Coordinates of C-alpha atoms in Angstrom, one line a residue:
M1 CA 138.9 -6.4 32.0
T2 CA 135.3 -7.5 32.3
P3 CA 134.2 -11.2 32.5
A4 CA 132.9 -13.6 29.7
P5 CA 129.6 -13.1 29.4
L6 CA 126.8 -15.3 31.1
S7 CA 125.5 -18.1 28.9
D8 CA 122.8 -18.0 26.3
D9 CA 120.8 -19.4 29.0
P10 CA 118.1 -20.8 26.5
N11 CA 116.4 -22.3 30.0
G12 CA 116.1 -18.7 31.8
R13 CA 117.4 -19.9 35.0
H14 CA 119.1 -16.5 35.3
R15 CA 116.6 -14.3 33.6
D16 CA 114.0 -13.1 35.3
P17 CA 111.0 -13.5 33.5
V18 CA 109.3 -9.9 33.8
T19 CA 112.2 -7.8 32.7
G20 CA 114.5 -10.1 30.9
A21 CA 117.1 -8.7 34.1
V22 CA 119.5 -11.4 35.3
T23 CA 119.2 -12.8 38.4
E24 CA 120.6 -12.0 41.9
E25 CA 122.2 -15.3 42.0
A26 CA 123.6 -13.9 38.0
M27 CA 124.4 -11.1 39.6
L28 CA 126.8 -12.5 42.7
H29 CA 128.2 -14.2 40.4
F30 CA 129.0 -11.9 37.8
L31 CA 130.0 -9.2 41.1
E32 CA 132.4 -12.2 42.2
A33 CA 133.7 -12.4 38.8
V34 CA 134.6 -8.2 38.3
L35 CA 136.0 -8.2 41.8
G36 CA 138.8 -11.0 41.5
M37 CA 139.8 -9.0 38.4
A38 CA 140.0 -5.5 40.3
E39 CA 143.3 -4.5 40.9
P40 CA 144.7 -2.9 44.6
V41 CA 144.6 0.6 42.6
G42 CA 142.6 3.0 39.9
P43 CA 139.4 2.1 38.7
Q44 CA 136.9 -0.1 41.1
V45 CA 134.2 -2.0 41.2
G46 CA 130.7 -0.3 41.9
M47 CA 127.1 -1.8 43.4
L48 CA 124.4 0.8 42.6
C49 CA 120.7 -0.6 44.2
L50 CA 117.6 1.2 42.6
G51 CA 114.3 0.6 44.7
I52 CA 111.3 2.0 42.5
D53 CA 109.8 4.2 45.2
G54 CA 105.9 3.0 46.5
L55 CA 106.3 0.0 44.1
E56 CA 104.4 -1.5 46.4
G57 CA 101.1 0.9 46.4
I58 CA 101.3 1.0 42.3
T59 CA 100.6 -2.7 43.2
V60 CA 98.3 -2.5 45.8
R61 CA 96.2 -0.1 44.1
H62 CA 96.5 -1.1 40.3
G63 CA 98.1 -4.7 40.2
I64 CA 100.9 -6.5 38.6
A65 CA 100.0 -5.7 35.4
V66 CA 100.9 -2.5 36.6
R67 CA 104.0 -3.3 38.5
D68 CA 105.6 -5.9 36.0
A69 CA 105.0 -2.9 33.1
A70 CA 107.2 -0.5 35.3
L71 CA 109.5 -2.7 36.4
L72 CA 109.7 -3.9 32.9
G73 CA 110.3 0.1 31.8
V74 CA 112.8 1.0 34.4
A75 CA 114.4 -2.1 33.1
D76 CA 114.6 -0.9 29.6
R77 CA 116.2 2.3 30.6
L78 CA 119.0 1.2 33.1
N79 CA 120.1 -0.8 29.9
E80 CA 119.8 1.8 27.4
R81 CA 122.1 3.6 29.9
I82 CA 124.4 1.4 31.0
R83 CA 128.1 1.0 29.8
V84 CA 128.8 -2.4 28.3
Q85 CA 131.2 -3.5 30.8
D86 CA 128.3 -3.2 33.4
L87 CA 125.5 -5.1 34.1
V88 CA 121.7 -5.0 35.4
G89 CA 120.3 -7.6 37.4
R90 CA 117.2 -8.2 39.7
V91 CA 118.1 -7.7 43.2
D92 CA 114.8 -8.4 45.8
S93 CA 111.8 -5.7 44.4
G94 CA 114.3 -4.1 42.2
F95 CA 117.5 -3.3 40.5
G96 CA 121.2 -4.1 41.0
I97 CA 124.0 -2.5 38.7
C98 CA 127.7 -3.7 38.6
L99 CA 129.8 -0.9 37.6
A100 CA 132.6 -2.8 36.5
D101 CA 135.9 -0.9 36.7
I102 CA 134.7 2.8 37.5
F103 CA 136.1 5.8 39.6
P104 CA 134.2 7.2 42.2
A105 CA 133.0 10.8 40.2
Q106 CA 132.2 8.3 37.0
A107 CA 130.3 6.1 39.4
V108 CA 127.5 8.8 41.2
A109 CA 127.8 10.5 38.0
A110 CA 126.3 8.0 36.0
A111 CA 124.2 6.7 39.2
E112 CA 122.7 10.2 39.2
R113 CA 122.0 9.9 35.2
L114 CA 120.4 7.0 35.6
L115 CA 117.9 8.3 38.7
R116 CA 117.3 11.5 36.0
S117 CA 116.6 9.2 33.2
I118 CA 113.9 7.6 35.6
R119 CA 112.8 10.5 36.8
A120 CA 112.2 12.4 33.1
T121 CA 109.9 10.9 31.6
P122 CA 107.3 8.5 32.5
V123 CA 106.6 4.8 32.3
P124 CA 104.3 3.6 30.2
T125 CA 101.3 0.7 32.1
P126 CA 98.1 0.1 31.3
I127 CA 96.6 2.5 32.9
G128 CA 98.4 5.3 30.9
A129 CA 102.1 6.5 31.7
L130 CA 103.6 6.4 35.0
A131 CA 105.7 9.0 36.7
L132 CA 108.1 6.6 38.5
T133 CA 111.5 7.6 41.2
C134 CA 113.9 5.9 42.1
S135 CA 115.8 5.3 46.0
A136 CA 119.2 3.8 45.3
G137 CA 121.9 3.0 47.5
L138 CA 125.7 3.2 45.8
V139 CA 128.7 1.1 46.7
L140 CA 132.6 1.2 45.7
S141 CA 134.9 -1.4 46.3
R142 CA 138.7 -3.1 45.4
G143 CA 139.4 -6.4 44.0
G144 CA 140.3 -8.3 48.1
E145 CA 138.1 -5.9 50.0
E146 CA 135.3 -7.7 50.2
Q147 CA 132.7 -10.8 49.1
A148 CA 130.2 -9.7 46.3
P149 CA 127.1 -10.7 48.4
A150 CA 128.1 -8.3 51.5
L151 CA 129.3 -5.3 48.6
L152 CA 125.4 -6.0 47.6
D153 CA 124.1 -6.2 51.1
R154 CA 125.7 -2.5 51.9
A155 CA 124.4 -1.1 47.9
R156 CA 121.4 -2.8 49.8
D157 CA 121.4 -1.0 52.9
L158 CA 122.2 2.4 51.3
R159 CA 119.1 2.0 49.5
E160 CA 117.2 1.0 52.6
A161 CA 117.9 4.5 53.3
A162 CA 117.7 6.3 50.5
R163 CA 114.3 5.4 50.6
R164 CA 113.3 6.4 54.4
A165 CA 115.0 9.8 53.6
G166 CA 112.1 10.3 51.7
G167 CA 113.3 8.6 48.1
D168 CA 114.1 9.6 44.9
G169 CA 117.6 10.3 45.7
L170 CA 121.1 8.6 45.8
I171 CA 123.7 7.5 49.2
T172 CA 127.1 6.8 48.5
S173 CA 129.6 4.8 50.6
F174 CA 133.2 4.4 49.6
A175 CA 136.0 2.7 50.7
G176 CA 137.3 4.9 52.8
G177 CA 134.4 6.3 54.5
P178 CA 130.6 7.4 53.6
G179 CA 130.2 9.5 50.0

C-alpha cells in the first residue's frame, strides 16, 4: 500500500540539486498520500528527521564543497538502507524519511540502523574522509490523526531536542505518548 512514485521530474523541480533527494514539498506530498492510505489499526506511518551534527561549523571551517559532500554522503547512506516503500527527502538543512507501513519497534530499529550506518564510516569529502553523526527525531501516526505538515513539524522538533541533548542520538514520540 505505497503511493505511486513521483514523476520522472525532467526539470528537477522536485529534487534537491546537491543530493538528488526529493524536496520538502515533494516529501510532504508523499507523506500526505501515505497518511491517506493508512489503516486505523496495524502498521503506522513514520516520519524520521535527521540533521548532521555540526554541519554549520563544517561549512564555516571548510566551505560549501565540503558541506555538500557531507550531505551527499549522508543522502547516499540513507537511500542505500531504506526499504523500497520509504522515501528520503531534504528537510530544511537535513533530511526526512517517510517510513510507510511500519510498526513502532521496526521504526526505532530502522532509525537506529541509519544512525549507526552514518556513524560507522566517514564520508569522503574534498578534505578527506569526515566522520559524521546525526541527531534524529522519529514520530509515528495513523491515517486521519494529523496532517503531513504537523507530523513533519513534530519530527523536526524531536530532532532539535536530540541536538540540544548533545547530538548523535534519537528521540521518539508515538501516538499515545512519548517513546
